[in-house]
Amino acid sequence: MAGKKDYLRPIDFRHGRIDMNHGAGGRLGAQLVDELFARAFDNDWLRQGNDAALLELPAGHRLAMSTDGHVIAPLFFPGGDIGALSVHGTINDVAMLGARPLYLAASFILEEGLPLADLKRIVESMAAAARDAGVPVVTGDTKVVEQGKGDGVFISTTGIGVVPPGRRIGGALARPGDAVLLSGTIGEHGVAVLSKRESLEFETAIVSDTAALHGLVAAMLDAVPEGAVRTLRDPTRGGLATTLNEIARQSGVGMELDEAAVPVLPQVEAACELLGLDPLYIANEGKLVAVVAPDAAEPLLAVMRAHPLGRQAARIGVVADDAHRFVQMRTRFGGRRIVDWLSGEALPRIC
Amino acid sequence: MKYVDEYRDGELARRIAARIAAEARPDRRYHFMEFCGGHTHAIARYGIGELLPPQLRMIHGPGCPVCVLPIGRIDQAIGLALQQRAIVCTYGDTMRVPASESLSLTRAKAAGGDIRMVYSAADALKVAREHPDREVVFFAIGFETTTPPTAVVIRQAQAEGLRNFSVLACHVLTPSAITHILESAEVRQYGTVPIDGFIGPAHVSIIIGSGPYEHFAEEYRKPVVIAGFEPLDVMQAVLMLVRQVNEGRAEVENEFARAVTREGNLAAQRLVAEVFELRERFEWRGLGEVPYSALKIRPAYAEFDAERRFGLVYQGVPDHKQCECGAILRGVKRPTDCKLFGTVCTPENPMGSCMVSSEGACAAHYSYGRFKDAAVVAG
């Protein structure tokens, strides 16, 4: 029978919104996958259209795997958006084990009413971030929840990477005398996001530092013998202070920081001053902390500073023998104090 | 950072520290109370205690606005959110202050209350404009610094004819609290709290001026040095207090002359006087009922007074039996004297109000100064 041409009216990405039908498992959902997700993330695995991706792995390596849910508000912020962030965050978690990230999986929880234009922007930004990092999104899923039961979009990503034989990097390996290195200035991501919160909006030129760090990590690990880098960690939620406390607890050591050595952009410092926040507790999305053997510190700093994501790398302290596992800091003022865990949400002080 | 780094210069701090050490007499002890939480925070955060000689001790005062909020007031705010279904707006740290039945505003929010953190009183007014069909209550706390903005929004709400906005006013007064401490038995009779002088408030004094402290210097023979909240301000104020004590003077001196005058901000004072009047008594956590120590909304603005609007009757609730916040706020005890400190009561799970705000004596000590206790224990 001579019917119409095989034509399907394309999704109206300019005016459309997510509705419950997009998640009902019917043709509309399939169309969204075809016209948005598959097109943006396009790669061999997705093209096969199977329920799972079949992955090749280099022989002799161990797998590193990490998963991360992203629930950020607002979805778009200076320097990035939830899409790019969900790629960088998971790649970084995998890389902090000294692994080479190879594959990503992504799961989207979409809220009814989400403008399709926003979703498209997010997915395309995510695809660009994955492409730039050389880590494809090989499998994914989409669900829709009723209005009021989500916050626009939640994205959960899982990453898989490989660790070569003989490599041992972890939070429990810091030893007294080791140097503590930081790859750059702290606090930009948290302040950039805060600056766009509805209740808080303030004018600032600060942009998020969101970035994939596996290139920097690879350069560092190439430069020194295996074992010289003991611990790598990206100071995200809870900031540098929380990350250092985690390492101190896991390794059973203390730390002594030098406040003057911790790089902070003047505009971040000013914003924190105004809001009553401490940059040490503000989230970063493109920085890493490395605990390294004392004699590897200088060569590593040189390599880090030669990399675009480590230009302002600094040695910020030393690992100490301390049964209490305190992270202490020599203040710029000349006093000494504890740098404690973040407690609760970072609430601003009032006067 | 311009206008900030100048007041955090470590080199200068060491020089002032050397002067304090040189001038503080070795044969006597010096006890100074910093009234304000802002000073408590600066002392802990910059490690100022380490820069002071051993015979000089700082006593943390009650000037932390969330610390002195009694349970009964938090309960009122929670009741407005959970029973009256009002939108309750308040400042950040207030959210975590423990209340009755293991609640706090944060927990009441999790239980379904519409409770919002705001940065300014004006934001609360904005919420009221955006939700004309809901009752919106601003839970207003703080000393003289935060009172003028509350007065502004109440006047503005009246001018705009807003029908759904009211204020639960818990603004308290610094001079009455200082008088209360100086009149306490611990200071006057037993001498368990030796106070040789006060570091006077920074921001509060910008509003009320330095005049109100003259009474303390004259009547009680206690030197007062008004100081800014930067660490160098604190160091300089300590040096000035040491000199007053050594010379037998009891005067009001102003280290914070870059912002504080004798008269203070007269426009702000007029505004506050127009909207607020004295409460006969107000319960403070730690200090108990203190006469004429807080403000209430004048009858001319009665419709914006949440207490009148919702017919609230204040009911005091005693603190946890072992909580020493009261004694700590009066300077009688130190945080480490409390059995709950650092074990049952931590910043993650505060039992007492002093553990809530980073300006509270317990939280400041827990977060910044704990290593000193460990050193003592270790040897």
XYZ file of C-alpha atoms in Angstrom:
730
model
C 0.000 0.000 0.000
C 1.428 3.313 -0.973
C 1.452 5.262 2.298
C 3.055 8.506 3.263
C 6.800 8.739 3.308
C 8.503 7.391 6.421
C 8.388 10.764 8.112
C 8.273 11.567 11.796
C 7.728 15.140 12.917
C 10.925 16.027 14.775
C 10.841 16.968 18.439
C 10.315 20.680 19.014
C 13.396 21.418 21.049
C 12.694 25.104 21.037
C 9.280 25.166 22.693
C 8.709 21.648 23.985
C 8.837 20.373 27.536
C 9.354 16.977 29.083
C 6.018 15.332 29.855
C 5.116 11.994 31.378
C 4.865 10.383 27.942
C 8.590 10.818 27.396
C 9.173 8.302 30.137
C 6.361 5.895 29.363
C 8.559 3.545 27.347
C 6.752 4.265 24.085
C 7.685 5.834 20.811
C 8.032 9.328 22.223
C 10.770 8.198 24.577
C 12.529 6.329 21.789
C 12.356 9.426 19.636
C 13.934 11.517 22.381
C 16.753 8.996 22.657
C 17.268 8.985 18.890
C 17.076 12.688 18.281
C 18.939 13.865 21.341
C 20.960 11.376 23.345
C 22.139 9.013 20.595
C 22.923 11.896 18.299
C 24.900 13.851 20.901
C 26.840 10.964 22.405
C 27.157 9.008 19.151
C 29.677 6.125 19.313
C 30.000 2.447 18.308
C 28.555 1.101 21.525
C 25.432 3.250 21.423
C 24.942 2.520 17.741
C 24.719 -1.194 18.515
C 21.565 -0.391 20.466
C 21.899 -3.215 22.972
C 20.723 -3.211 26.566
C 24.321 -3.154 27.739
C 27.674 -2.162 26.277
C 30.312 -4.804 25.614
C 33.688 -3.365 26.636
C 37.220 -4.300 25.667
C 39.840 -3.961 28.370
C 43.645 -4.026 28.163
C 45.086 -7.267 29.497
C 46.705 -7.362 32.914
C 45.049 -4.179 34.144
C 42.701 -3.869 37.076
C 39.390 -2.069 36.800
C 38.571 1.106 38.669
C 34.919 2.044 38.927
C 33.123 4.986 40.458
C 29.633 6.429 40.446
C 28.359 9.898 41.219
C 24.912 11.512 41.334
C 24.592 15.126 40.292
C 21.750 17.189 41.717
C 23.094 20.701 41.370
C 20.888 23.811 41.448
C 21.001 25.919 39.356
C 21.484 23.628 36.340
C 23.537 26.273 34.553
C 26.211 28.248 36.340
C 29.145 30.436 35.318
C 31.762 28.181 33.732
C 29.619 25.085 33.294
C 26.389 23.173 33.752
C 25.173 19.933 35.263
C 26.024 18.046 32.049
C 29.729 18.880 31.873
C 29.953 18.543 35.646
C 28.544 15.004 35.595
C 31.249 13.956 33.129
C 34.134 15.688 34.891
C 33.109 14.567 38.374
C 33.104 10.885 37.571
C 36.209 10.955 35.374
C 38.037 12.660 38.222
C 36.920 10.103 40.794
C 38.234 7.301 38.584
C 41.468 9.169 37.864
C 42.171 9.678 41.582
C 43.055 5.987 41.781
C 45.707 6.525 39.135
C 43.371 4.890 36.625
C 42.969 5.781 32.957
C 39.242 6.466 32.518
C 37.807 4.548 29.530
C 34.015 4.483 29.639
C 31.068 6.323 31.140
C 27.458 5.340 31.772
C 24.797 7.995 32.348
C 21.357 7.880 33.905
C 18.967 10.832 33.667
C 16.036 11.522 35.960
C 14.019 14.215 34.202
C 11.278 16.242 35.861
C 8.018 16.723 34.033
C 7.986 20.283 32.699
C 11.718 20.560 32.032
C 12.145 22.668 28.872
C 13.559 20.505 26.105
C 15.829 23.381 25.158
C 17.479 23.111 28.578
C 17.788 19.356 28.282
C 19.347 19.683 24.841
C 21.837 22.232 26.073
C 22.778 19.995 28.990
C 23.132 16.830 26.912
C 25.207 18.577 24.272
C 27.477 20.094 26.892
C 27.859 16.666 28.443
C 28.682 15.095 25.091
C 31.259 17.789 24.385
C 32.864 17.230 27.773
C 33.030 13.463 27.146
C 34.500 14.019 23.683
C 37.119 16.469 24.952
C 38.090 14.018 27.666
C 38.218 11.101 25.233
C 35.883 9.066 27.432
C 32.696 7.964 25.630
C 29.272 7.525 27.227
C 28.609 3.924 26.198
C 25.277 3.235 27.865
C 22.504 5.250 29.435
C 18.969 5.465 30.730
C 16.231 8.059 31.009
C 13.316 8.247 33.434
C 10.698 10.925 33.955
C 9.205 11.879 37.326
C 6.174 14.070 37.997
C 6.515 17.765 38.501
C 7.659 18.599 42.000
C 9.429 15.273 42.420
C 12.712 16.284 40.835
C 14.680 19.457 40.377
C 14.713 19.765 36.585
C 17.199 17.025 35.963
C 19.344 14.716 38.027
C 22.225 12.983 36.283
C 23.991 9.962 37.655
C 27.172 8.869 35.909
C 29.350 5.814 36.372
C 32.908 5.579 35.115
C 35.210 2.692 34.442
C 38.962 2.991 34.104
C 42.000 0.763 34.134
C 44.960 0.709 36.485
C 48.260 -0.723 35.228
C 49.957 -3.502 37.189
C 52.058 -2.347 40.109
C 50.301 0.967 40.654
C 49.079 1.630 44.189
C 47.433 4.926 44.995
C 44.922 5.409 47.778
C 43.731 7.438 50.734
C 45.384 5.179 53.316
C 48.935 5.506 51.967
C 50.003 8.920 53.279
C 53.044 8.750 55.573
C 54.576 11.246 57.974
C 57.037 13.466 56.145
C 55.166 13.294 52.813
C 54.485 16.555 51.017
C 50.930 17.783 50.383
C 50.457 19.355 46.957
C 47.433 21.210 45.586
C 46.928 21.695 41.854
C 45.601 25.260 41.964
C 43.321 27.872 43.491
C 40.388 26.742 45.606
C 36.749 27.738 45.963
C 35.770 28.864 42.462
C 33.140 26.222 41.783
C 31.240 26.665 45.027
C 31.273 30.451 44.839
C 30.241 30.468 41.162
C 27.240 28.262 41.971
C 26.304 30.244 45.080
C 26.395 33.447 43.078
C 23.497 32.171 40.974
C 21.317 30.845 43.772
C 17.962 32.557 43.746
C 18.183 33.877 47.278
C 21.689 35.128 46.919
C 22.396 36.411 43.440
C 25.457 38.612 43.378
C 27.517 39.932 40.513
C 30.842 38.218 40.110
C 33.269 37.254 37.396
C 34.132 33.993 39.164
C 33.603 30.889 37.022
C 33.530 27.260 38.053
C 36.793 25.356 37.663
C 34.982 22.224 36.429
C 37.458 20.163 34.378
C 38.557 16.578 33.766
C 41.805 15.927 35.610
C 42.923 12.593 34.136
C 45.382 14.286 31.765
C 47.061 16.086 34.639
C 47.141 12.873 36.653
C 48.727 10.963 33.755
C 51.402 13.630 33.342
C 52.186 13.495 37.061
C 52.381 9.712 37.210
C 54.642 9.599 34.141
C 57.099 11.951 35.792
C 57.949 10.043 38.949
C 58.563 6.387 39.887
C 55.572 4.250 40.924
C 54.922 4.656 44.631
C 56.043 8.278 44.839
C 52.454 9.489 44.538
C 50.689 8.010 47.563
C 47.278 9.634 47.492
C 45.259 11.601 44.945
C 41.896 13.133 45.723
C 39.709 15.841 44.264
C 38.422 18.236 46.909
C 34.785 18.525 45.828
C 31.959 18.824 48.360
C 33.294 19.873 51.736
C 36.303 21.459 50.072
C 40.004 21.092 50.752
C 39.474 20.899 54.523
C 37.220 17.870 54.299
C 39.457 16.078 51.787
C 42.528 16.496 53.971
C 40.623 15.231 56.996
C 39.508 12.172 55.024
C 43.088 11.385 54.059
C 44.317 11.962 57.615
C 41.681 9.606 58.980
C 42.274 6.881 56.380
C 46.049 7.007 56.733
C 46.103 7.485 60.508
C 48.244 10.604 60.277
C 48.019 14.320 60.980
C 48.742 17.210 58.662
C 50.290 20.612 59.033
C 49.230 23.222 56.536
C 50.588 26.623 55.771
C 47.657 28.973 55.163
C 49.791 31.425 53.206
C 50.684 28.695 50.709
C 47.088 27.770 49.810
C 46.261 29.602 46.587
C 42.918 31.456 46.549
C 41.796 33.940 43.896
C 41.288 37.401 45.383
C 37.713 37.558 44.071
C 36.904 34.217 45.743
C 38.423 35.455 48.951
C 36.351 38.621 48.718
C 33.107 36.744 48.047
C 33.783 34.400 50.962
C 34.569 37.341 53.201
C 31.250 38.910 52.299
C 29.224 35.729 52.767
C 30.995 34.600 55.903
C 32.323 31.433 54.277
C 35.753 29.852 54.391
C 37.363 28.935 51.019
C 38.796 25.819 52.658
C 35.269 24.389 52.809
C 34.069 25.432 49.368
C 33.660 22.834 46.619
C 36.052 22.499 43.680
C 35.472 20.500 40.514
C 38.799 20.783 38.743
C 41.450 20.544 41.438
C 43.349 17.715 43.041
C 45.298 17.133 46.213
C 48.344 14.889 45.974
C 50.215 13.412 48.900
C 53.662 12.522 47.607
C 57.051 11.295 48.745
C 59.129 14.275 49.917
C 61.764 13.972 47.177
C 59.117 13.736 44.447
C 57.454 17.013 45.449
C 59.588 19.395 43.395
C 59.623 17.347 40.153
C 55.850 16.876 40.470
C 55.230 20.580 41.061
C 57.218 21.323 37.918
C 55.115 18.883 35.870
C 51.875 20.194 37.353
C 52.753 23.816 36.668
C 53.542 22.922 33.052
C 50.012 21.512 32.619
C 47.137 23.921 31.876
C 45.135 22.592 34.854
C 48.007 22.876 37.315
C 49.582 26.243 36.619
C 49.099 27.484 40.162
C 50.077 24.226 41.832
C 51.573 24.674 45.265
C 53.059 22.746 48.135
C 50.647 23.510 50.957
C 51.819 21.367 53.829
C 53.331 18.236 55.199
C 52.007 14.971 56.634
C 52.699 14.653 60.357
C 52.814 11.842 62.870
C 49.727 12.508 64.985
C 47.612 9.883 66.703
C 44.729 12.400 66.906
C 44.760 12.772 63.114
C 44.327 16.509 63.374
C 44.716 18.691 60.326
C 46.380 21.782 61.732
C 47.177 25.027 60.053
C 49.685 27.751 60.682
C 47.528 30.811 59.989
C 48.751 33.699 57.915
C 48.405 35.674 61.090
C 51.007 33.534 62.817
C 48.665 31.544 65.075
C 47.774 27.896 64.862
C 44.390 26.266 64.545
C 42.586 23.117 63.529
C 41.098 22.719 60.095
C 38.099 20.612 60.984
C 35.561 18.626 59.015
C 32.743 20.613 57.556
C 29.727 20.244 59.806
C 26.317 20.391 58.219
C 25.677 22.607 55.264
C 27.985 25.573 54.781
C 25.721 28.167 56.338
C 26.630 31.791 56.173
C 27.260 33.605 59.419
C 24.948 36.459 60.099
C 26.887 39.328 61.666
C 42.406 41.795 49.539
C 42.366 45.529 50.012
C 41.063 46.890 53.339
C 41.230 43.394 54.794
C 44.799 42.143 54.488
C 46.027 45.229 56.325
C 44.240 43.946 59.415
C 45.610 40.408 59.120
C 49.299 41.177 58.816
C 51.185 38.426 60.639
C 54.360 40.471 61.029
C 52.517 43.297 62.743
C 50.692 40.756 64.905
C 53.983 39.359 66.160
C 55.139 42.854 67.038
C 51.965 43.593 69.010
C 52.250 40.164 70.656
C 55.777 41.046 71.741
C 54.519 44.324 73.232
C 51.727 42.566 75.113
C 54.205 40.018 76.480
C 56.585 42.787 77.496
C 53.958 44.942 79.184
C 51.831 42.269 80.881
C 53.206 41.997 84.395
C 54.394 38.498 85.277
C 53.132 38.824 88.869
C 49.445 39.174 88.015
C 46.787 37.601 85.834
C 44.635 39.335 83.250
C 41.089 38.202 82.423
C 39.375 39.948 79.560
C 35.936 39.132 78.269
C 35.303 39.533 74.587
C 31.580 40.103 74.539
C 30.976 39.399 70.872
C 30.888 36.116 69.015
C 32.637 37.893 66.159
C 35.654 38.340 68.402
C 35.404 34.778 69.698
C 35.470 33.571 66.119
C 38.453 35.751 65.176
C 40.418 34.617 68.244
C 39.836 30.955 67.394
C 40.162 31.172 63.652
C 43.439 33.097 63.622
C 44.900 31.255 66.580
C 45.252 34.460 68.612
C 45.311 32.553 71.897
C 48.755 31.256 70.940
C 50.046 34.782 70.546
C 49.075 35.853 74.061
C 51.201 35.357 77.199
C 50.158 32.584 79.624
C 48.990 34.951 82.378
C 46.406 36.478 80.046
C 43.121 34.687 79.491
C 40.257 35.557 77.195
C 36.769 34.747 78.501
C 34.138 34.236 75.844
C 31.052 36.350 76.399
C 27.413 35.854 75.435
C 27.442 38.024 72.310
C 26.523 35.321 69.860
C 22.991 35.953 68.649
C 21.969 32.356 68.065
C 23.681 31.129 71.224
C 21.493 33.228 73.503
C 18.218 32.263 71.824
C 16.281 30.188 74.343
C 14.592 26.943 73.317
C 11.161 28.505 73.845
C 11.709 31.033 71.065
C 12.846 28.414 68.561
C 9.809 26.358 69.555
C 7.608 29.332 68.684
C 9.133 29.595 65.227
C 8.799 25.849 64.664
C 5.167 26.029 65.778
C 4.483 28.765 63.251
C 5.913 26.607 60.487
C 4.407 23.255 61.458
C 1.077 24.174 63.088
C 0.191 27.484 61.456
C 1.727 26.376 58.130
C 3.395 29.763 57.758
C 6.533 30.285 55.691
C 9.221 31.030 58.269
C 12.290 32.942 57.073
C 15.411 33.309 59.157
C 19.180 33.758 59.118
C 21.425 30.771 58.431
C 22.781 29.731 61.802
C 19.362 29.891 63.448
C 18.387 26.855 61.406
C 20.481 24.470 63.483
C 19.764 25.660 67.023
C 18.385 22.749 69.043
C 14.792 23.103 70.268
C 12.288 20.905 72.118
C 11.592 17.312 71.137
C 14.940 16.960 69.355
C 13.759 19.430 66.753
C 15.511 22.362 65.141
C 14.339 24.533 62.280
C 16.375 22.331 59.915
C 14.609 19.232 61.223
C 11.221 20.950 61.183
C 11.885 21.728 57.531
C 12.592 18.058 56.882
C 9.304 17.290 58.631
C 7.445 19.379 56.072
C 7.686 22.934 57.432
C 8.282 25.651 54.862
C 11.350 27.210 56.433
C 13.708 29.309 54.376
C 17.142 30.684 54.992
C 17.494 34.323 54.009
C 20.468 36.637 53.857
C 18.589 39.768 54.783
C 15.309 40.959 56.226
C 14.513 42.392 52.799
C 14.602 38.879 51.341
C 11.904 37.819 53.798
C 9.742 40.714 52.631
C 10.292 39.584 49.065
C 9.060 36.096 49.959
C 5.906 37.690 51.424
C 5.268 39.650 48.228
C 5.727 36.522 46.130
C 3.294 34.466 48.236
C 0.318 36.733 48.953
C -1.813 33.686 49.797
C 0.550 32.479 52.561
C 1.453 33.827 55.976
C 5.141 34.755 55.937
C 6.968 35.251 59.244
C 10.450 36.665 59.569
C 12.109 35.133 62.643
C 14.258 38.151 63.493
C 17.217 37.568 65.763
C 20.380 39.400 66.645
C 21.836 42.284 68.582
C 21.649 45.970 67.691
C 23.381 45.337 64.353
C 20.508 43.384 62.836
C 17.702 45.410 64.399
C 17.635 48.420 62.014
C 17.086 46.250 58.905
C 14.162 44.567 60.672
C 12.712 47.992 61.475
C 13.073 48.952 57.824
C 11.092 45.972 56.533
C 8.332 46.435 59.096
C 7.917 50.057 58.002
C 8.043 49.016 54.381
C 5.462 46.278 54.888
C 3.144 48.871 56.409
C 3.759 51.315 53.577
C 2.982 48.617 51.021
C -0.051 47.414 52.935
C 1.232 43.830 53.033
C -1.353 41.705 54.837
C 0.564 38.432 55.073
C 3.857 39.528 56.610
C 4.846 39.540 60.266
C 7.965 39.435 62.413
C 8.783 37.249 65.395
C 11.074 39.795 67.017
C 13.854 38.411 69.212
C 16.240 41.331 69.021
C 18.354 41.672 72.137
C 20.407 44.468 73.668
C 24.112 44.379 74.380
C 24.402 46.819 77.313
C 21.746 45.009 79.373
C 23.581 41.723 78.897
C 26.869 43.248 80.038
C 25.139 44.760 83.082
C 23.623 41.385 83.842
C 27.035 39.722 83.787
C 28.584 42.430 85.951
C 25.703 42.170 88.420
C 25.885 38.380 88.601
C 26.869 36.751 91.848
C 29.818 35.057 90.178
C 31.362 38.379 89.330
C 30.286 40.510 92.280
C 30.315 38.143 95.237
C 32.184 34.931 94.630
C 34.738 36.309 92.238
C 34.606 33.052 90.295
C 34.548 35.078 87.111
C 37.327 37.583 87.416
C 36.803 40.148 84.691
C 39.458 42.831 84.387
C 38.052 44.412 81.259
C 35.964 44.037 78.148
C 36.618 44.012 74.467
C 33.573 45.926 73.286
C 31.531 44.977 70.225
C 32.483 46.089 66.734
C 29.356 46.189 64.598
C 26.973 46.753 67.483
C 28.963 49.823 68.475
C 28.708 51.257 64.977
C 24.972 51.495 65.663
C 24.824 52.394 69.359
C 28.123 54.283 69.576
C 30.684 54.102 72.353
C 28.616 56.192 74.790
C 26.580 53.348 76.337
C 29.735 51.666 77.657
C 30.842 54.686 79.693
C 28.536 53.533 82.454
C 30.457 50.246 82.826
C 33.773 52.016 83.020
C 32.539 54.472 85.638
C 30.114 52.408 87.690
C 31.919 49.072 87.689
C 35.475 50.310 87.172
C 35.955 48.015 84.191
C 37.967 49.201 81.200
C 36.287 48.747 77.824
C 38.085 48.813 74.487
C 35.817 48.755 71.452
C 37.512 46.738 68.723
C 36.956 45.666 65.127
C 36.541 42.002 64.199
C 39.847 41.641 62.391
C 42.590 39.770 64.234
C 44.876 42.804 64.470
C 42.003 44.771 66.004
C 41.717 42.148 68.711
C 45.458 42.131 69.402
C 45.589 45.897 69.604
C 42.568 45.969 71.938
C 44.196 43.429 74.252
C 47.304 45.604 74.424
C 45.173 48.669 75.235
C 43.368 46.742 77.987
C 46.660 45.567 79.494
C 47.837 49.170 79.595
C 44.620 50.390 81.247
C 44.854 47.686 83.897
C 48.532 48.385 84.526
C 47.870 52.089 84.897
C 44.795 51.585 87.052
C 42.522 53.281 84.503
C 38.947 52.266 83.678
C 37.946 54.091 80.544
C 36.128 53.500 77.310
C 38.669 53.497 74.524
C 37.916 53.072 70.878
C 40.282 50.932 68.828
C 37.658 50.743 66.060
C 37.677 54.479 65.398
C 37.534 53.835 61.663
C 33.863 52.925 62.087
C 32.613 53.771 65.582
C 31.754 57.221 66.919
C 30.593 58.222 70.381
C 27.012 58.805 69.236
C 26.739 55.913 66.789
C 24.365 55.833 63.857
C 21.607 58.258 64.884
C 19.421 57.566 61.862
C 19.416 53.855 62.666
C 18.695 54.564 66.329
C 15.703 56.742 65.411
C 14.368 54.075 63.093
C 14.646 51.391 65.756
C 12.985 53.640 68.342
C 10.100 54.311 65.995
C 9.299 50.651 65.390
C 10.434 48.964 68.607
C 10.054 49.463 72.343
C 11.663 47.760 75.335
C 10.407 44.424 76.565
C 10.104 44.281 80.325
C 11.841 40.954 80.369
C 13.249 38.477 77.923
C 14.692 35.049 78.486
C 18.261 34.538 77.321
C 19.735 31.124 77.057
C 22.314 30.910 79.787
C 21.485 34.180 81.472
C 17.832 33.485 82.266
C 15.287 36.301 82.369
C 17.049 39.610 81.888
C 14.991 42.764 82.517
C 14.726 45.303 79.711
C 17.137 43.329 77.576
C 15.177 42.932 74.341
C 12.835 44.731 72.008
C 9.251 44.213 70.967
C 7.232 45.774 68.179
C 5.331 48.962 69.081
C 1.500 48.893 69.040
C 1.499 51.172 65.989
C 2.906 48.239 64.032
C 0.938 45.557 65.880
C -0.353 43.880 62.728
C 3.239 42.963 61.829
C 3.965 41.449 65.221
C 3.815 37.663 64.853
C 3.316 37.227 68.605
C 0.103 39.287 68.517
C -1.025 38.040 65.132
C -0.856 34.368 66.096
C -1.594 34.867 69.801
C 1.711 33.350 70.869
C 2.323 32.886 74.572
C 5.952 32.423 75.563
C 6.810 29.250 77.395
C 10.303 28.782 78.722
C 11.892 25.360 78.300
C 14.885 24.322 80.425
C 18.111 23.312 78.668
C 19.446 19.768 78.786
C 20.462 19.061 82.383
C 24.127 18.485 81.652
C 24.455 21.249 79.086
C 26.762 23.941 80.407
C 25.936 26.580 77.823
C 24.512 28.813 80.524
C 27.672 28.788 82.614
C 29.828 29.093 79.497
C 27.851 32.112 78.272
C 28.373 33.779 81.650
C 32.086 33.027 81.540
C 31.878 30.736 84.593
C 32.983 27.646 82.707
C 35.020 26.822 79.644
C 33.749 24.569 76.870
C 36.016 21.730 77.974
C 34.458 21.843 81.460
C 31.238 20.488 79.961
C 30.756 16.716 80.097
C 28.914 16.756 76.790
C 31.605 18.713 74.907
C 33.013 16.876 71.924
C 31.246 13.610 72.717
C 27.481 13.893 72.946
C 27.560 17.492 71.754
C 29.404 18.218 68.504
C 28.847 20.673 65.661
C 27.186 17.850 63.710
C 24.814 17.132 66.569
C 24.671 20.143 68.848
C 22.934 19.724 72.215
C 23.562 23.274 73.333
C 23.455 26.503 71.432
C 27.138 27.337 71.955
C 27.982 24.418 69.676
C 25.831 25.699 66.827
C 27.293 28.868 65.456
C 30.948 29.262 64.608
C 30.715 32.307 66.881
C 29.724 30.137 69.805
C 32.437 29.422 72.355
C 32.061 25.636 72.099
C 31.934 25.432 68.309
C 34.874 27.805 67.969
C 36.931 25.778 70.390
C 35.864 22.459 68.870
C 36.527 23.507 65.299
C 39.702 25.504 65.715
C 41.337 24.925 69.063
C 40.836 21.284 70.004
C 44.460 20.340 69.383
C 45.450 22.250 72.519
C 43.370 19.927 74.726
C 44.937 16.924 73.026
C 48.387 18.288 73.735
C 47.490 18.593 77.416
C 46.152 15.054 77.537
C 49.144 13.670 75.685
C 51.614 15.060 78.040
